[in-house]
Amino acid sequence: MSFTLIQQATPRLHRSELAVPGSNPSLFEKAAKGAADIIFLDLEDAVAPDDKEQARKNIIQGLNDLDWGSKVMMIRINGLDTHYAYRDVVDVVENCPRLDMILIPKTGVPQDVYAIDMLVTQIEQYKKREKRIGFELLIETALGMANVEAIAQSSKRVEAMSFGVADYAASTRARTMGIGA
C-alpha cells in the first residue's frame, strides 16, 4: 500500500495511439476517421526543423476546423532542450480548446513536467479554460529511467507514461537490431 496520494487522472481510453506529422495536414482528415482512441499530432521527430512553425499552424487549424469526434486529441511537443517547446505549448494551448493532452518527450526529471505544468496552468487560467489538459510522458533516456517513480508522481496531469526504446537505446549507447538501425 502506498501513502502517496495522487489525484486520479481523467479516465480516457489509451488502447491505441496514432501519430500524425503536423507537417502533413493532408493526413489529418484520414486520422480523424480512423479507429485509434488517441491521435497525437506530432511537432517533434516527424517534423523537420524548417517545417516546425508551419506544422504548429497546421495543427492549430486542424484541431479547430476538423471534426475529431470523440477521439482524444494530443500534441507531442518538441523537447524542453529546444527553443521550439515553448511556442508549441503556448500557441497550441491558447488557440485550441479541443486539445486534450500534451505528450512530453524525453522526460528526464520531475522538473521537466513541472515546467510544462506551470505553463499550461497559467494559460488555462488566462483563457478561462474549463477542460484540464492531461499529460503523457515519454521516458526515453537513462536519466528518465533513473527518475521514473518521481516523474510518475510529478503532476496531477499525468495520465500515461510510455517508454521510448529507440531514444533510450541511443542514450545508453546500446546496440540495436532493428529500431533506428
PDB file of C-alpha atoms in Angstrom:
ATOM      1  CA  MET A   1       0.000   0.000   0.000  1.00  0.00           C
ATOM      2  CA  SER A   2       1.224   3.468  -0.824  1.00  0.00           C
ATOM      3  CA  PHE A   3       0.717   6.525   1.296  1.00  0.00           C
ATOM      4  CA  THR A   4       1.392   8.806  -1.655  1.00  0.00           C
ATOM      5  CA  LEU A   5      -1.848  10.434  -2.686  1.00  0.00           C
ATOM      6  CA  ILE A   6      -2.198  11.160  -6.379  1.00  0.00           C
ATOM      7  CA  GLN A   7      -5.408  12.591  -7.752  1.00  0.00           C
ATOM      8  CA  GLN A   8      -6.928  10.236 -10.284  1.00  0.00           C
ATOM      9  CA  ALA A   9      -6.362  11.392 -13.848  1.00  0.00           C
ATOM     10  CA  THR A  10      -9.181  11.929 -16.298  1.00  0.00           C
ATOM     11  CA  PRO A  11     -10.359   8.473 -17.399  1.00  0.00           C
ATOM     12  CA  ARG A  12      -9.602   8.073 -21.105  1.00  0.00           C
ATOM     13  CA  LEU A  13      -9.129   5.063 -23.319  1.00  0.00           C
ATOM     14  CA  HIS A  14      -5.453   4.509 -24.134  1.00  0.00           C
ATOM     15  CA  ARG A  15      -5.757   1.344 -26.206  1.00  0.00           C
ATOM     16  CA  SER A  16      -4.258   2.809 -29.346  1.00  0.00           C
ATOM     17  CA  GLU A  17      -2.464   5.969 -30.411  1.00  0.00           C
ATOM     18  CA  LEU A  18      -1.933   7.194 -33.947  1.00  0.00           C
ATOM     19  CA  ALA A  19       0.968   9.548 -34.673  1.00  0.00           C
ATOM     20  CA  VAL A  20       0.382  12.093 -37.424  1.00  0.00           C
ATOM     21  CA  PRO A  21       3.090  14.540 -38.536  1.00  0.00           C
ATOM     22  CA  GLY A  22       1.969  18.131 -38.049  1.00  0.00           C
ATOM     23  CA  SER A  23       3.778  18.996 -41.256  1.00  0.00           C
ATOM     24  CA  ASN A  24       1.401  16.819 -43.299  1.00  0.00           C
ATOM     25  CA  PRO A  25      -2.135  18.181 -42.774  1.00  0.00           C
ATOM     26  CA  SER A  26      -3.449  16.065 -45.654  1.00  0.00           C
ATOM     27  CA  LEU A  27      -3.327  13.126 -43.203  1.00  0.00           C
ATOM     28  CA  PHE A  28      -5.442  14.836 -40.532  1.00  0.00           C
ATOM     29  CA  GLU A  29      -8.845  14.035 -42.018  1.00  0.00           C
ATOM     30  CA  LYS A  30      -7.920  10.396 -42.580  1.00  0.00           C
ATOM     31  CA  ALA A  31      -6.731  10.158 -38.965  1.00  0.00           C
ATOM     32  CA  ALA A  32      -9.980  11.717 -37.732  1.00  0.00           C
ATOM     33  CA  LYS A  33     -11.928   8.936 -39.453  1.00  0.00           C
ATOM     34  CA  GLY A  34      -9.671   6.151 -38.133  1.00  0.00           C
ATOM     35  CA  ALA A  35     -10.247   3.841 -35.176  1.00  0.00           C
ATOM     36  CA  ALA A  36      -7.473   4.989 -32.811  1.00  0.00           C
ATOM     37  CA  ASP A  37      -8.529   6.201 -29.368  1.00  0.00           C
ATOM     38  CA  ILE A  38      -5.857   8.888 -29.330  1.00  0.00           C
ATOM     39  CA  ILE A  39      -4.478  10.950 -32.188  1.00  0.00           C
ATOM     40  CA  PHE A  40      -1.217  12.685 -31.488  1.00  0.00           C
ATOM     41  CA  LEU A  41      -0.307  15.437 -33.856  1.00  0.00           C
ATOM     42  CA  ASP A  42       3.469  15.478 -33.870  1.00  0.00           C
ATOM     43  CA  LEU A  43       5.650  18.560 -33.687  1.00  0.00           C
ATOM     44  CA  GLU A  44       8.817  16.690 -32.692  1.00  0.00           C
ATOM     45  CA  ASP A  45      10.551  13.816 -34.504  1.00  0.00           C
ATOM     46  CA  ALA A  46       8.232  13.643 -37.522  1.00  0.00           C
ATOM     47  CA  VAL A  47       8.774  17.307 -38.420  1.00  0.00           C
ATOM     48  CA  ALA A  48      11.922  18.775 -39.982  1.00  0.00           C
ATOM     49  CA  PRO A  49      13.323  21.863 -38.207  1.00  0.00           C
ATOM     50  CA  ASP A  50      12.454  24.166 -41.121  1.00  0.00           C
ATOM     51  CA  ASP A  51       8.832  22.941 -41.040  1.00  0.00           C
ATOM     52  CA  LYS A  52       8.102  23.265 -37.315  1.00  0.00           C
ATOM     53  CA  GLU A  53       6.462  26.697 -37.386  1.00  0.00           C
ATOM     54  CA  GLN A  54       4.162  25.729 -40.266  1.00  0.00           C
ATOM     55  CA  ALA A  55       3.401  22.388 -38.585  1.00  0.00           C
ATOM     56  CA  ARG A  56       2.267  24.263 -35.482  1.00  0.00           C
ATOM     57  CA  LYS A  57      -0.059  26.408 -37.622  1.00  0.00           C
ATOM     58  CA  ASN A  58      -1.369  23.286 -39.380  1.00  0.00           C
ATOM     59  CA  ILE A  59      -2.150  21.658 -36.043  1.00  0.00           C
ATOM     60  CA  ILE A  60      -3.971  24.714 -34.726  1.00  0.00           C
ATOM     61  CA  GLN A  61      -6.089  24.882 -37.874  1.00  0.00           C
ATOM     62  CA  GLY A  62      -6.714  21.129 -37.899  1.00  0.00           C
ATOM     63  CA  LEU A  63      -7.733  20.962 -34.245  1.00  0.00           C
ATOM     64  CA  ASN A  64     -10.138  23.860 -34.710  1.00  0.00           C
ATOM     65  CA  ASP A  65     -11.602  23.026 -38.124  1.00  0.00           C
ATOM     66  CA  LEU A  66     -11.928  19.228 -38.313  1.00  0.00           C
ATOM     67  CA  ASP A  67     -14.476  17.005 -36.605  1.00  0.00           C
ATOM     68  CA  TRP A  68     -12.377  14.660 -34.473  1.00  0.00           C
ATOM     69  CA  GLY A  69     -15.445  13.050 -32.910  1.00  0.00           C
ATOM     70  CA  SER A  70     -14.790  11.515 -29.501  1.00  0.00           C
ATOM     71  CA  LYS A  71     -11.069  10.970 -30.097  1.00  0.00           C
ATOM     72  CA  VAL A  72      -8.593  12.147 -27.513  1.00  0.00           C
ATOM     73  CA  MET A  73      -6.503  14.837 -29.201  1.00  0.00           C
ATOM     74  CA  MET A  74      -2.897  15.203 -28.162  1.00  0.00           C
ATOM     75  CA  ILE A  75       0.156  17.043 -29.431  1.00  0.00           C
ATOM     76  CA  ARG A  76       3.728  15.893 -28.998  1.00  0.00           C
ATOM     77  CA  ILE A  77       5.753  18.987 -28.289  1.00  0.00           C
ATOM     78  CA  ASN A  78       9.429  19.361 -29.021  1.00  0.00           C
ATOM     79  CA  GLY A  79      11.921  18.579 -26.282  1.00  0.00           C
ATOM     80  CA  LEU A  80      12.390  21.039 -23.463  1.00  0.00           C
ATOM     81  CA  ASP A  81      16.017  21.392 -24.524  1.00  0.00           C
ATOM     82  CA  THR A  82      14.895  23.105 -27.751  1.00  0.00           C
ATOM     83  CA  HIS A  83      13.618  26.609 -28.426  1.00  0.00           C
ATOM     84  CA  TYR A  84      10.517  25.121 -30.085  1.00  0.00           C
ATOM     85  CA  ALA A  85       8.853  23.678 -26.970  1.00  0.00           C
ATOM     86  CA  TYR A  86       7.679  26.984 -25.504  1.00  0.00           C
ATOM     87  CA  ARG A  87       5.889  28.092 -28.686  1.00  0.00           C
ATOM     88  CA  ASP A  88       4.457  24.582 -29.129  1.00  0.00           C
ATOM     89  CA  VAL A  89       2.756  24.803 -25.744  1.00  0.00           C
ATOM     90  CA  VAL A  90       1.721  28.456 -25.780  1.00  0.00           C
ATOM     91  CA  ASP A  91       0.441  28.649 -29.351  1.00  0.00           C
ATOM     92  CA  VAL A  92      -1.498  25.386 -29.346  1.00  0.00           C
ATOM     93  CA  VAL A  93      -2.942  25.538 -25.812  1.00  0.00           C
ATOM     94  CA  GLU A  94      -4.002  29.179 -26.218  1.00  0.00           C
ATOM     95  CA  ASN A  95      -5.691  28.566 -29.566  1.00  0.00           C
ATOM     96  CA  CYS A  96      -7.117  25.034 -29.374  1.00  0.00           C
ATOM     97  CA  PRO A  97      -9.906  24.359 -26.890  1.00  0.00           C
ATOM     98  CA  ARG A  98     -10.214  20.895 -28.481  1.00  0.00           C
ATOM     99  CA  LEU A  99      -6.762  19.845 -27.211  1.00  0.00           C
ATOM    100  CA  ASP A 100      -6.989  17.122 -24.545  1.00  0.00           C
ATOM    101  CA  MET A 101      -3.398  16.126 -23.820  1.00  0.00           C
ATOM    102  CA  ILE A 102       0.256  17.013 -24.304  1.00  0.00           C
ATOM    103  CA  LEU A 103       2.889  14.350 -24.935  1.00  0.00           C
ATOM    104  CA  ILE A 104       6.163  15.445 -23.322  1.00  0.00           C
ATOM    105  CA  PRO A 105       9.190  13.749 -24.921  1.00  0.00           C
ATOM    106  CA  LYS A 106      12.470  12.829 -23.239  1.00  0.00           C
ATOM    107  CA  THR A 107      11.170  13.456 -19.733  1.00  0.00           C
ATOM    108  CA  GLY A 108      14.250  13.168 -17.544  1.00  0.00           C
ATOM    109  CA  VAL A 109      13.379  14.706 -14.188  1.00  0.00           C
ATOM    110  CA  PRO A 110      10.176  15.800 -12.407  1.00  0.00           C
ATOM    111  CA  GLN A 111      11.100  19.431 -13.064  1.00  0.00           C
ATOM    112  CA  ASP A 112      10.573  18.830 -16.796  1.00  0.00           C
ATOM    113  CA  VAL A 113       6.935  18.012 -16.094  1.00  0.00           C
ATOM    114  CA  TYR A 114       6.613  20.848 -13.599  1.00  0.00           C
ATOM    115  CA  ALA A 115       7.819  23.391 -16.179  1.00  0.00           C
ATOM    116  CA  ILE A 116       5.148  22.398 -18.696  1.00  0.00           C
ATOM    117  CA  ASP A 117       2.507  22.029 -15.963  1.00  0.00           C
ATOM    118  CA  MET A 118       3.054  25.594 -14.758  1.00  0.00           C
ATOM    119  CA  LEU A 119       2.937  26.990 -18.291  1.00  0.00           C
ATOM    120  CA  VAL A 120      -0.266  25.076 -19.116  1.00  0.00           C
ATOM    121  CA  THR A 121      -1.854  26.079 -15.787  1.00  0.00           C
ATOM    122  CA  GLN A 122      -1.176  29.755 -16.479  1.00  0.00           C
ATOM    123  CA  ILE A 123      -2.643  29.507 -19.978  1.00  0.00           C
ATOM    124  CA  GLU A 124      -5.719  27.645 -18.703  1.00  0.00           C
ATOM    125  CA  GLN A 125      -6.310  30.363 -16.108  1.00  0.00           C
ATOM    126  CA  TYR A 126      -5.747  33.162 -18.627  1.00  0.00           C
ATOM    127  CA  LYS A 127      -8.080  31.586 -21.207  1.00  0.00           C
ATOM    128  CA  LYS A 128     -10.609  30.539 -18.513  1.00  0.00           C
ATOM    129  CA  ARG A 129     -10.366  27.034 -19.876  1.00  0.00           C
ATOM    130  CA  GLU A 130     -12.661  24.596 -18.068  1.00  0.00           C
ATOM    131  CA  LYS A 131     -11.294  21.362 -19.549  1.00  0.00           C
ATOM    132  CA  ARG A 132      -7.993  20.417 -17.913  1.00  0.00           C
ATOM    133  CA  ILE A 133      -5.219  19.237 -20.228  1.00  0.00           C
ATOM    134  CA  GLY A 134      -3.603  15.917 -19.327  1.00  0.00           C
ATOM    135  CA  PHE A 135      -0.046  14.733 -19.914  1.00  0.00           C
ATOM    136  CA  GLU A 136       1.526  11.629 -21.361  1.00  0.00           C
ATOM    137  CA  LEU A 137       5.215  11.376 -20.538  1.00  0.00           C
ATOM    138  CA  LEU A 138       7.828   9.698 -22.701  1.00  0.00           C
ATOM    139  CA  ILE A 139      10.705   8.105 -20.813  1.00  0.00           C
ATOM    140  CA  GLU A 140      13.449   7.936 -23.439  1.00  0.00           C
ATOM    141  CA  THR A 141      16.735   8.345 -21.575  1.00  0.00           C
ATOM    142  CA  ALA A 142      18.739   6.691 -18.829  1.00  0.00           C
ATOM    143  CA  LEU A 143      18.139   9.813 -16.728  1.00  0.00           C
ATOM    144  CA  GLY A 144      14.382   9.433 -17.158  1.00  0.00           C
ATOM    145  CA  MET A 145      14.530   5.763 -16.229  1.00  0.00           C
ATOM    146  CA  ALA A 146      16.548   6.573 -13.092  1.00  0.00           C
ATOM    147  CA  ASN A 147      13.862   9.077 -12.053  1.00  0.00           C
ATOM    148  CA  VAL A 148      10.777   7.249 -13.320  1.00  0.00           C
ATOM    149  CA  GLU A 149       8.991   6.954  -9.951  1.00  0.00           C
ATOM    150  CA  ALA A 150       9.416  10.632  -9.117  1.00  0.00           C
ATOM    151  CA  ILE A 151       8.401  11.579 -12.656  1.00  0.00           C
ATOM    152  CA  ALA A 152       5.226   9.481 -12.367  1.00  0.00           C
ATOM    153  CA  GLN A 153       4.237  11.462  -9.263  1.00  0.00           C
ATOM    154  CA  SER A 154       5.307  14.859 -10.575  1.00  0.00           C
ATOM    155  CA  SER A 155       1.925  16.237 -11.645  1.00  0.00           C
ATOM    156  CA  LYS A 156      -1.774  15.609 -11.241  1.00  0.00           C
ATOM    157  CA  ARG A 157      -1.978  15.947 -15.018  1.00  0.00           C
ATOM    158  CA  VAL A 158      -0.062  12.709 -15.675  1.00  0.00           C
ATOM    159  CA  GLU A 159      -2.417  10.220 -17.323  1.00  0.00           C
ATOM    160  CA  ALA A 160       0.027   7.892 -19.034  1.00  0.00           C
ATOM    161  CA  MET A 161       3.703   7.115 -19.434  1.00  0.00           C
ATOM    162  CA  SER A 162       5.422   5.423 -22.346  1.00  0.00           C
ATOM    163  CA  PHE A 163       8.884   4.020 -22.903  1.00  0.00           C
ATOM    164  CA  GLY A 164      10.763   5.201 -25.987  1.00  0.00           C
ATOM    165  CA  VAL A 165      13.055   2.283 -26.700  1.00  0.00           C
ATOM    166  CA  ALA A 166      14.982   3.771 -29.648  1.00  0.00           C
ATOM    167  CA  ASP A 167      15.980   7.003 -27.915  1.00  0.00           C
ATOM    168  CA  TYR A 168      16.664   5.080 -24.699  1.00  0.00           C
ATOM    169  CA  ALA A 169      18.997   2.749 -26.566  1.00  0.00           C
ATOM    170  CA  ALA A 170      20.768   5.760 -28.066  1.00  0.00           C
ATOM    171  CA  SER A 171      21.102   7.418 -24.643  1.00  0.00           C
ATOM    172  CA  THR A 172      22.765   4.294 -23.246  1.00  0.00           C
ATOM    173  CA  ARG A 173      24.769   3.615 -26.426  1.00  0.00           C
ATOM    174  CA  ALA A 174      23.149   0.205 -26.680  1.00  0.00           C
ATOM    175  CA  ARG A 175      23.375  -1.751 -29.891  1.00  0.00           C
ATOM    176  CA  THR A 176      20.069  -2.089 -31.681  1.00  0.00           C
ATOM    177  CA  MET A 177      18.982  -4.753 -34.102  1.00  0.00           C
ATOM    178  CA  GLY A 178      16.117  -3.013 -35.864  1.00  0.00           C
ATOM    179  CA  ILE A 179      14.954   0.163 -34.183  1.00  0.00           C
ATOM    180  CA  GLY A 180      16.743   3.124 -35.621  1.00  0.00           C
ATOM    181  CA  ALA A 181      19.458   0.887 -37.054  1.00  0.00           C
TER     182      ALA A 181
END
